[in-house]
Coordinates of C-alpha atoms and ligand atoms in Angstrom, one line a residue:
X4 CA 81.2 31.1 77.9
X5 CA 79.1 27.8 76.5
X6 CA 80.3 25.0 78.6
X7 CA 78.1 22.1 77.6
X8 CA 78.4 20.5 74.5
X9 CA 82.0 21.1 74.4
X10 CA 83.2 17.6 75.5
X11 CA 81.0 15.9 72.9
X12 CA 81.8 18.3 69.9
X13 CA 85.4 17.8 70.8
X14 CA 85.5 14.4 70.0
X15 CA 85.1 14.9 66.2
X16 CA 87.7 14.3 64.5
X17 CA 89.9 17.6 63.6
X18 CA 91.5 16.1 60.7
X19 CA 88.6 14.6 58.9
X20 CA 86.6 18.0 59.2
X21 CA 89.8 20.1 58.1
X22 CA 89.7 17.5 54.9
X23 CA 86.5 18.2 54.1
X24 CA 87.0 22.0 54.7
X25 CA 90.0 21.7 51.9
X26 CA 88.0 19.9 49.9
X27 CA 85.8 23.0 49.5
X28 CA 89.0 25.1 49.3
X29 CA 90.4 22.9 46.5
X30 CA 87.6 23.5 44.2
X31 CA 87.9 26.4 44.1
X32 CA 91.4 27.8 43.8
X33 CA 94.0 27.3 41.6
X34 CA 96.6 24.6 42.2
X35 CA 99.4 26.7 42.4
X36 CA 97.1 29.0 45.1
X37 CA 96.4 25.8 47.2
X38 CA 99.5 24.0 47.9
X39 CA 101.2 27.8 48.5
X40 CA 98.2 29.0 51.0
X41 CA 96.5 25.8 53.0
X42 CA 98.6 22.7 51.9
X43 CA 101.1 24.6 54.7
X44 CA 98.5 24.9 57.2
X45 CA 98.2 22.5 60.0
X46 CA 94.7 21.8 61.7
X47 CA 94.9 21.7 65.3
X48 CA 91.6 21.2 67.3
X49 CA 87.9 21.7 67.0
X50 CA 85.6 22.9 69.7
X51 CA 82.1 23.8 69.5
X52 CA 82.1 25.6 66.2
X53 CA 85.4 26.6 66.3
X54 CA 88.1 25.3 64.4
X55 CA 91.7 26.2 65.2
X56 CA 94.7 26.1 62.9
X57 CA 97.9 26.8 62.8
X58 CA 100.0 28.9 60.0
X59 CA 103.3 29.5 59.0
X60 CA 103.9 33.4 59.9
X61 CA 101.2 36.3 60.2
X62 CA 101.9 37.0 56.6
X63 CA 100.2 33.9 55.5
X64 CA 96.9 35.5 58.0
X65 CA 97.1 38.6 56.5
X66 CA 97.4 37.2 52.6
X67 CA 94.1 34.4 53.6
X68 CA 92.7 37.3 54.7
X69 CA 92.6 40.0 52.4
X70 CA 92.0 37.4 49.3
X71 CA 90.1 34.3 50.5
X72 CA 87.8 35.7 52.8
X73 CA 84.9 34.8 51.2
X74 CA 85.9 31.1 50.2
X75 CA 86.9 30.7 53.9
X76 CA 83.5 31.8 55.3
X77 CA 81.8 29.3 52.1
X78 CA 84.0 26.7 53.8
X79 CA 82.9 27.4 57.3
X80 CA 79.2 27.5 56.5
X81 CA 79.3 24.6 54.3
X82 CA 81.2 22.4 56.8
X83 CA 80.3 23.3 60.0
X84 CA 77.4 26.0 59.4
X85 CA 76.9 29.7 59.4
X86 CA 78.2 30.7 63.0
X87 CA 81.5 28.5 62.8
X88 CA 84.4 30.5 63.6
X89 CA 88.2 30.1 62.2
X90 CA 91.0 30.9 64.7
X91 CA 94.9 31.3 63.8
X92 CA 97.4 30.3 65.2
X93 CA 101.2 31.6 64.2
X94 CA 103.4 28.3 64.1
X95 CA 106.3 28.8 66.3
X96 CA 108.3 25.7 67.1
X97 CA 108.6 26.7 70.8
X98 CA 104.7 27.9 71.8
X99 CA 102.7 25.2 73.4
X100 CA 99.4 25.4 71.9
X101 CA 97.4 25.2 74.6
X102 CA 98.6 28.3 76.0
X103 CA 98.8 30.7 73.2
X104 CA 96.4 33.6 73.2
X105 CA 99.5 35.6 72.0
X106 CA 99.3 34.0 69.2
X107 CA 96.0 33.8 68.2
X108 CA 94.8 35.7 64.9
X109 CA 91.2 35.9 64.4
X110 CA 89.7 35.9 60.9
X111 CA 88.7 39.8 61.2
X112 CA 91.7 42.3 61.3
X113 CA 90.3 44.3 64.0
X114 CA 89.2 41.5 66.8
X115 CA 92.7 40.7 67.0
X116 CA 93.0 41.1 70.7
X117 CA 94.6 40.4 73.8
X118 CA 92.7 39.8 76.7
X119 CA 93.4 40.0 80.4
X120 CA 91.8 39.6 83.4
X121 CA 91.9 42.6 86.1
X122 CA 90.2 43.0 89.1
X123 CA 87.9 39.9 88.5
X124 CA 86.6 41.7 85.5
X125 CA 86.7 41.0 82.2
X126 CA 88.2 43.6 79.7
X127 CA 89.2 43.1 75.9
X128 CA 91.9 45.5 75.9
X129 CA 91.6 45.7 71.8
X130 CA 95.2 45.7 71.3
X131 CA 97.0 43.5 68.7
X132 CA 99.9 41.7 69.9
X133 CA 101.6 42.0 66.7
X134 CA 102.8 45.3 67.6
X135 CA 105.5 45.8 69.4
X136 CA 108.8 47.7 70.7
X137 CA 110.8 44.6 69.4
X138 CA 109.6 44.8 65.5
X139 CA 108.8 48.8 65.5
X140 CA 112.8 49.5 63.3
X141 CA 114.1 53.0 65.3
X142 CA 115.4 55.5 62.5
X143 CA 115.7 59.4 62.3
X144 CA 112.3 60.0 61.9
X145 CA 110.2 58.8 65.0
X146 CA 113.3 58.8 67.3
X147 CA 112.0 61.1 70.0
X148 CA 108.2 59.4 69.5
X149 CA 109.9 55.9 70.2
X150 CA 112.4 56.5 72.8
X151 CA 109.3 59.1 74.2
X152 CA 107.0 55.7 74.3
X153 CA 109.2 53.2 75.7
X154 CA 109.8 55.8 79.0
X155 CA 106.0 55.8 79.1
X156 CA 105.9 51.9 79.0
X157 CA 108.3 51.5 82.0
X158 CA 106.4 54.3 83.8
X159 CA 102.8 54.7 82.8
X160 CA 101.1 58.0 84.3
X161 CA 104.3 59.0 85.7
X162 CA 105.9 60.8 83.2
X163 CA 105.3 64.1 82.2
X164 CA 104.5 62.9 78.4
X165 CA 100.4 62.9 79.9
X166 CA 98.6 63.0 77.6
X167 CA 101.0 61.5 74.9
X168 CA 100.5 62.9 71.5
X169 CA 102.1 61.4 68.3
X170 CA 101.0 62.9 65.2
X171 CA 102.4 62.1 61.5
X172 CA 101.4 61.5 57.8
X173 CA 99.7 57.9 57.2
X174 CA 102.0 54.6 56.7
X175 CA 104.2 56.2 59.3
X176 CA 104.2 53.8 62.4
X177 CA 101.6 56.1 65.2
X178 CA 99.3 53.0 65.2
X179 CA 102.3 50.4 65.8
X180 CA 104.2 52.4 67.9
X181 CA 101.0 53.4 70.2
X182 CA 100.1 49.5 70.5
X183 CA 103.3 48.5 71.2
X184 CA 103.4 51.0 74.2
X185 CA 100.4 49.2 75.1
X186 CA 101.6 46.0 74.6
X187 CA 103.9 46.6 76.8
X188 CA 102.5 48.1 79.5
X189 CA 99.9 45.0 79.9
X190 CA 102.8 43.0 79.8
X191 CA 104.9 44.7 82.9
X192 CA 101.9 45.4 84.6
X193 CA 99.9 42.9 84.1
X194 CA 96.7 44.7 86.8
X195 CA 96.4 47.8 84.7
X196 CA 93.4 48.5 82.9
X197 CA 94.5 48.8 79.1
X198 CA 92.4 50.2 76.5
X199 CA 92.9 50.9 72.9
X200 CA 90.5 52.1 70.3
X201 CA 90.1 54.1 67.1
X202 CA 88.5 57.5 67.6
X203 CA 86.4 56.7 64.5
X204 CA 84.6 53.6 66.2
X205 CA 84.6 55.2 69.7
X206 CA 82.4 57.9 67.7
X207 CA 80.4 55.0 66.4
X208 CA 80.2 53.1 69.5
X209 CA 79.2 56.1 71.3
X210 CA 76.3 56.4 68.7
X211 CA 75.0 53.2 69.6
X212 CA 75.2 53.7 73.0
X213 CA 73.1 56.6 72.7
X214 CA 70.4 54.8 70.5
X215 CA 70.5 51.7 73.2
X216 CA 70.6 53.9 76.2
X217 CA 74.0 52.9 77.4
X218 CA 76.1 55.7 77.5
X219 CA 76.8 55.3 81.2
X220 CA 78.0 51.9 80.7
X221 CA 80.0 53.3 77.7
X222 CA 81.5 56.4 79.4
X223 CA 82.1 54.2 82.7
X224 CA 84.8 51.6 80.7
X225 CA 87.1 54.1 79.7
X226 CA 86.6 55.7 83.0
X227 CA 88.0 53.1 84.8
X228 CA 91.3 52.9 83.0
X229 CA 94.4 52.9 83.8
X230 CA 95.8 53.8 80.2
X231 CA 93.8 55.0 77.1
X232 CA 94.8 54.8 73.9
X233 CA 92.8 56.5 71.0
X234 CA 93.9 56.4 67.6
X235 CA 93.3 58.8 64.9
X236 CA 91.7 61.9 66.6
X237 CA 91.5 63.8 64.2
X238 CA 88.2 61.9 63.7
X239 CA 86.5 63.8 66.7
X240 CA 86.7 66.7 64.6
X241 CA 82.9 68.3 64.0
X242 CA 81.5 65.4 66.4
X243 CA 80.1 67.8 69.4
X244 CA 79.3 65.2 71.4
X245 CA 81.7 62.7 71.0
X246 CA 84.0 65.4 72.3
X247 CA 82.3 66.2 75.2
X248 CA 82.2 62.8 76.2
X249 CA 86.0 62.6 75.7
X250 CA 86.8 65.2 77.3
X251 CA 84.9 64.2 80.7
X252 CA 87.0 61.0 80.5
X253 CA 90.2 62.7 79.4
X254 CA 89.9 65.0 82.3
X255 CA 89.0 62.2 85.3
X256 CA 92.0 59.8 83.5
X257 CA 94.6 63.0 83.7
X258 CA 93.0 63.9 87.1
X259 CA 94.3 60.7 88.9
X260 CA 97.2 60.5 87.2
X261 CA 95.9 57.6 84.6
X262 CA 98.1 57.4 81.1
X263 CA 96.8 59.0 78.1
X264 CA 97.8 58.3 74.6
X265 CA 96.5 60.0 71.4
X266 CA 97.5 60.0 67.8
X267 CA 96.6 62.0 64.8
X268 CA 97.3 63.2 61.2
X269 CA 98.3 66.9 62.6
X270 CA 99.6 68.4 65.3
X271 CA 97.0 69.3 68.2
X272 CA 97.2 73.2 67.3
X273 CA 96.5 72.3 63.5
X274 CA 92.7 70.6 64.4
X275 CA 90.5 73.0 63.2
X276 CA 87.2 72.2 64.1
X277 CA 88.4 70.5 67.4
X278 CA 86.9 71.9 70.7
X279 CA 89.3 74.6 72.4
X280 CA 89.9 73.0 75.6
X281 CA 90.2 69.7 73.9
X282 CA 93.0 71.1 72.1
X283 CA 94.8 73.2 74.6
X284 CA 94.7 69.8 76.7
X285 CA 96.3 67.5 74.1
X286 CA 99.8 70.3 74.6
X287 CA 99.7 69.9 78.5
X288 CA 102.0 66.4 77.8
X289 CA 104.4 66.0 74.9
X290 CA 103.5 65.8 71.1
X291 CA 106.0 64.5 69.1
X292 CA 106.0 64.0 65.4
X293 CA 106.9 61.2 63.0
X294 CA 108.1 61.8 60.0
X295 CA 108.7 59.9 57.0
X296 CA 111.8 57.0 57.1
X297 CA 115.4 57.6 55.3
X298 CA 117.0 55.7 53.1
X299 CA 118.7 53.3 55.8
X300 CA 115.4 52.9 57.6
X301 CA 113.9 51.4 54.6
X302 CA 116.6 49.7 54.4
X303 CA 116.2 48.2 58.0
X304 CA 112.6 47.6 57.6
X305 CA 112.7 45.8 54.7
X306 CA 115.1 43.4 55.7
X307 CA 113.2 43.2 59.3
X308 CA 110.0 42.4 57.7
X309 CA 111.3 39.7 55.2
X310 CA 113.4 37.7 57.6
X311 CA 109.7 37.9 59.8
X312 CA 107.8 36.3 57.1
X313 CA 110.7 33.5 56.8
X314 CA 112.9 35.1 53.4
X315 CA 116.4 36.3 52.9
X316 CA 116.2 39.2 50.2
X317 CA 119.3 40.2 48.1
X318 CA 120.8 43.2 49.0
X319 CA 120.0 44.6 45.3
X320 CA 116.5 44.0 46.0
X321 CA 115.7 45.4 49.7
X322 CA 118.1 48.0 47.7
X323 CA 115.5 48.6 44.8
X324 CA 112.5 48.4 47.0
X325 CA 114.2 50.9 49.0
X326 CA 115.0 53.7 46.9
X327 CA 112.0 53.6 44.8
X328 CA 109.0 53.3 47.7
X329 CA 109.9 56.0 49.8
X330 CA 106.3 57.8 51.2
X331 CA 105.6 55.9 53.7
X332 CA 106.2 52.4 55.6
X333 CA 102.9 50.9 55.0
X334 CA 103.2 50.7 51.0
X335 CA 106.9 49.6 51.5
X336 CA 105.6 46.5 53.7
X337 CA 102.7 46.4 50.7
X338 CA 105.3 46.2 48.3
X339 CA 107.1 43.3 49.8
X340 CA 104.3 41.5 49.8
X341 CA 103.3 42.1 46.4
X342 CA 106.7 40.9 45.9
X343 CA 106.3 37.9 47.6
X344 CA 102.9 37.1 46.5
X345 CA 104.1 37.4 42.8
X346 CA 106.8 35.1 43.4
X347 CA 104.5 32.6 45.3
X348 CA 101.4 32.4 42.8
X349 CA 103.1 33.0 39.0
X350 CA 106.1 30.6 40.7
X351 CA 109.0 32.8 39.4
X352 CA 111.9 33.7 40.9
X353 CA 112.7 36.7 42.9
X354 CA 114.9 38.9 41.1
X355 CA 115.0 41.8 40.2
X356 CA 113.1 42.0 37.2
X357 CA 109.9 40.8 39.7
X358 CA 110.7 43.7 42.0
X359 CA 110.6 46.6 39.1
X360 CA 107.3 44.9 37.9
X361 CA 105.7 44.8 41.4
X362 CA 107.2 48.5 42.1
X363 CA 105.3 49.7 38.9
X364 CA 102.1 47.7 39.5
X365 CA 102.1 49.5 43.4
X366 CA 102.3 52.6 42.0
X367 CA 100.0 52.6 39.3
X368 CA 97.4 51.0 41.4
X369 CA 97.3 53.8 44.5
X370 CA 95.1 53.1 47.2
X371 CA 93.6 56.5 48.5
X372 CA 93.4 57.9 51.9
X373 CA 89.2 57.7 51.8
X374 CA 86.6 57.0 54.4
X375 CA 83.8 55.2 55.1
X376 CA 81.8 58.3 55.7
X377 CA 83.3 60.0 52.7
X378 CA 82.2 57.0 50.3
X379 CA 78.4 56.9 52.0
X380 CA 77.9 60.7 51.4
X381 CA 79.0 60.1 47.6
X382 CA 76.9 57.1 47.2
X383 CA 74.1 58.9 48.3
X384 CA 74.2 62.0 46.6
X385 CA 74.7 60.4 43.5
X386 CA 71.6 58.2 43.9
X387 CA 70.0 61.1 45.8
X388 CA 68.7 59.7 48.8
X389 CA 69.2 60.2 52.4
X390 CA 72.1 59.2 54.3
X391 CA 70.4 57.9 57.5
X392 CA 68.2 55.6 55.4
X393 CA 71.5 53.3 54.6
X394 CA 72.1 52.7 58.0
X395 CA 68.4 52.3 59.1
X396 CA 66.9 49.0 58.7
X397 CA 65.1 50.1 55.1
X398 CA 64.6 47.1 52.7
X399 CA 63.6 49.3 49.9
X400 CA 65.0 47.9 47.0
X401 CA 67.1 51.0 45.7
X402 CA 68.1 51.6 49.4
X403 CA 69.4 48.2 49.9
X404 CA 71.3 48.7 46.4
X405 CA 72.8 51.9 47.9
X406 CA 73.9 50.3 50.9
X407 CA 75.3 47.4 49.3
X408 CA 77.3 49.5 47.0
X409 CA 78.4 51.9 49.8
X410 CA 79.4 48.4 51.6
X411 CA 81.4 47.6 48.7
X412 CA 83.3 50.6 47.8
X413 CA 84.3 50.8 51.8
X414 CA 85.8 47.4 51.2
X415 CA 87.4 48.4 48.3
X416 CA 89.1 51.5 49.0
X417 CA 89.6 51.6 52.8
X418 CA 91.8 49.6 54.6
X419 CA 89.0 49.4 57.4
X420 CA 87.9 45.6 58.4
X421 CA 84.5 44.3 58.1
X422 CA 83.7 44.7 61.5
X423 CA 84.1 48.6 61.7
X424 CA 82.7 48.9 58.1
X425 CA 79.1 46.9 59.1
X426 CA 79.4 49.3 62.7
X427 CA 79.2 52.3 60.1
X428 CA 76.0 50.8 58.3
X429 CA 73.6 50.6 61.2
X430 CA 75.9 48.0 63.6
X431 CA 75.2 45.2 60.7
X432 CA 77.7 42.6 61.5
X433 CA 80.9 41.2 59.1
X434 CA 78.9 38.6 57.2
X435 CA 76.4 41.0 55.9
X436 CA 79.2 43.2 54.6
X437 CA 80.7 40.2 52.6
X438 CA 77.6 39.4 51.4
X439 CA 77.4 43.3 49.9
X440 CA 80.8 43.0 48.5
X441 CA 79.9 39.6 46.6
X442 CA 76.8 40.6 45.3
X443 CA 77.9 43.8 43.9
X444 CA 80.9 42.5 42.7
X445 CA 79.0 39.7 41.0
X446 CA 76.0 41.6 39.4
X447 CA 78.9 43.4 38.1
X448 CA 80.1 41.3 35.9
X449 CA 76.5 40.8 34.3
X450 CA 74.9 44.3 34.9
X451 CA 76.5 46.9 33.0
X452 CA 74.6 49.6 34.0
X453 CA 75.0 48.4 37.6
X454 CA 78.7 48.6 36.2
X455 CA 79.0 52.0 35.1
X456 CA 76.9 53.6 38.4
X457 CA 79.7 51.7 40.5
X458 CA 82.9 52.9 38.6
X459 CA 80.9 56.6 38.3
X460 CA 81.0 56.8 42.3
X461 CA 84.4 55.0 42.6
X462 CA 86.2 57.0 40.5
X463 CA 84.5 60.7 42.0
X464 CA 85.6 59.4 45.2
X465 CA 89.3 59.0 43.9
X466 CA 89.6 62.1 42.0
X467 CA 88.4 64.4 45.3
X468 CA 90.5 62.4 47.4
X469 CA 93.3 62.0 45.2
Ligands
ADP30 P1 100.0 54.9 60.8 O1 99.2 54.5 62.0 O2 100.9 56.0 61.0 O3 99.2 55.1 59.6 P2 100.9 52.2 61.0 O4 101.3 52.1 62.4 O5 99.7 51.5 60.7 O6 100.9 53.6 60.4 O7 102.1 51.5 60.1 C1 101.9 51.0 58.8 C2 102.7 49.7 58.7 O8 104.1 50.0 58.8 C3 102.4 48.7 59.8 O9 102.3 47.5 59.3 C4 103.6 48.9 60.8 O10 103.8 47.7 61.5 C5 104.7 49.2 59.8 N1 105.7 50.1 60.5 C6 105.5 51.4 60.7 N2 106.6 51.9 61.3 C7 107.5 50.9 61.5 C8 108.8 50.8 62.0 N3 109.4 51.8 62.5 N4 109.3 49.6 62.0 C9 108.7 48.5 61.5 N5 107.5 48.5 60.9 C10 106.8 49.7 60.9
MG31 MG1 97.1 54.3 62.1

């Protein structure tokens, strides 16, 4: 913690600051964009470089996001300087903003965390707070995985679903539904050790632990948990040592009765490629599949997640939404957004009409299922150089090109935030990935042949993954 200058820097004044900092935002977005995205947000302090401010629902963090990410950092950097840091806050009538970790939404996706305090130490638990039992709709399809979780939350370690595996197509709910088990077990027992993680960046923290010669200190964390959660396993597969590390842990965790959680995009006997007595291990507990939602659980979800974000749909148009966006729960909640967005920057009105044009726009526009490993390999064969040279600290001109266009395609066609996409170039932090993305996207527009290279790679990538 910095305690020292935090008296002084607190007297300056919040709102003048946050009307400079619109100032910036003016300039540069529409009218239309302004008054429907910051005119609604409320400043509320400012200490050291920090500025907190509150917003109308976790939509509006998730739309700021995603679109004004770069004109946000711009307006940091030119207000306060480079390392000033935005934090949102979710508007809620009732909360007391003093007190409302809960509620706090940082800028990048993936540092939204809870923290707590356990045995005098500190641990950031990783898990997002916006998950949870309360807004996870129960239907057909991940009725066993659901009611399978909450016995685990009332009882963690005591069940005989150790190790936990859920398993499912993508969109489906396995990263909600294992978050919200952890949600709630920090939140009955508040002096268990709580850990969830990605198997993807556990494979590339553990990388950097090897290169810093930390992998005690690594190994020891999840060690000393009292419930591990890791997402996406199927990510292990091929990484010998990542699954020997994980398996030491799995087997001291399972040993003294510690919860295990695990998801993945097949079943545990379906990971070719995975270690043997990795996989025999993930069947000692329960796996339990989710499969995609009926009709009615669209239904539910739909209406759930507008009346979150503050709207009462028509029943024709959660209807419509419904029937035609039915692969998975992810691209319906994408779709109602759309919607929304639409309706919010062309100011029309939400009828039906709106929803058939945003239902053909989502699926004409497909995001693939791609990764971040997947785009580097295809950057680099088709500019013919060496992978490891894009995540070494080479200034080369052509290399720093490859990385930047690597950076930006990750941006572009994964879902994964900044963070985890600079961890996969060398540990280079989220700025230096927005740079990438800007520059590329700028020299774009006056580089054709930069142009062409760029939509050469892009659209490989989509037609092997599509
Ligand atoms: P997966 O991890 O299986 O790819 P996610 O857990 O990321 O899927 O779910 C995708 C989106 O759909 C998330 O925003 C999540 O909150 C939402 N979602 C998934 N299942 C449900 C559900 N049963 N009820 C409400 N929202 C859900
Ligand atoms: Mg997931």
């Amino acid at each position: 913690m910095t305690a020292l200058p935090e008296k002084i820097l607190e007297q300056r004044d919040i709102n003048t600051v946050w009307k400079n900092c619109l100032t910036t935002i003016k300039n540069n977005v529409s009218a239309i964009a302004f008054n429907t995205w910051f005119e609604p947000i409320k400043p509320i302090s400012i200490t050291n470089n920090v500025i907190k401010i509150s917003v109308p629902s976790n939509f509006f963090v998730e739309w700021i996001d995603e679109h004004y990410n770069s004109l946000i950092n711009k307006m940091l950097s030119e207000n306060l300087g480079d390392d000033a840091k935005l934090i949102y806050v979710i508007s809620n009538e009732s909360v007391d903003f003093s007190d409302s970790e809960n509620n706090t939404v940082d800028i990048d996706k993936e540092d939204t965390t809870n923290t707590h305090f356990s045995n005098d130490e500190f641990i950031d638990n990783r898990l997002n707070s916006k998950y949870t039992f309360d807004n996870f709709v129960k239907g057909e399809g991940n009725q066993l995985a659901r009611a399978a979780g909450i016995a685990i939350s009332e009882n963690p370690g005591n069940t005989s679903f150790n190790p936990f595996f859920v398993y499912g197509g993508v969109g489906l709910g396995k990263t909600h539904l294992i978050q919200a088990i952890g949600n709630k077990i920090i939140e009955k027992f508040p002096n268990k050790r709580a850990i969830y993680i990605s198997a993807d960046s556990f494979t590339v923290e553990f990388i950097e632990a090897i290169q810093s010669n930390k992998i005690n200190e690594f190994a020891r964390l999840y060690k000393q948990m009292d419930v591990l959660i890791i997402d996406d396993i199927q990510f292990l597969v091929g990484r010998e040592k990542t699954q020997d590390l994980f398996f030491q842990i799995f087997n001291i965790l399972h040993q003294s009765g510690k919860q295990i959680i695990l998801t993945s995009d097949k079943p545990p006997k379906d990971l070719k490629g995975l270690n043997e007595r990795l996989m025999s291990r993930f069947q000692w507990g329960l796996s339990a599949d989710i499969q995609p939602p009926d009709f009615e659980t669209r239904v539910a979800i739909l209406n759930k997640k507008s009346k979150s974000i503050g709207i009462d749909l028509p029943n024709e148009i959660i209807e419509y939404l419904a029937l035609n966006i039915t692969s998975n729960i992810r691209e319906l909640e994408g779709c109602l957004i759309s919607l929304l967005a639409n309706h919010s920057l062309n100011s029309t009105e939400i009828n039906l009409d709106l929803a058939k044009k945003t239902v053909k726009e989502i699926s004409t526009g497909k995001q693939t299922n791609v990764s971040i490993e997947f785009i580097t390999k295809e950057v680099c064969s088709f500019f013919n150089i060496d992978e490891n040279s894009l995540r070494e600290k080479n200034r080369k001109k052509e290399i720093v090109a490859a990385r930047q266009i690597a950076m930006y395609l990750s941006k572009k066609l994964t879902k994964s935030s900044l963070k985890t996409i600079g961890l996969h170039f060398g540990g280079r932090d989220h700025s230096t990935v927005i740079h990438a993305f800007n520059t590329i996207k700028k020299a774009m527009i006056t580089d054709a042949s930069l142009k062409a290279d760029v939509e050469n790679i892009q659209n490989k990538i989509e037609l092997s993954t599509s």
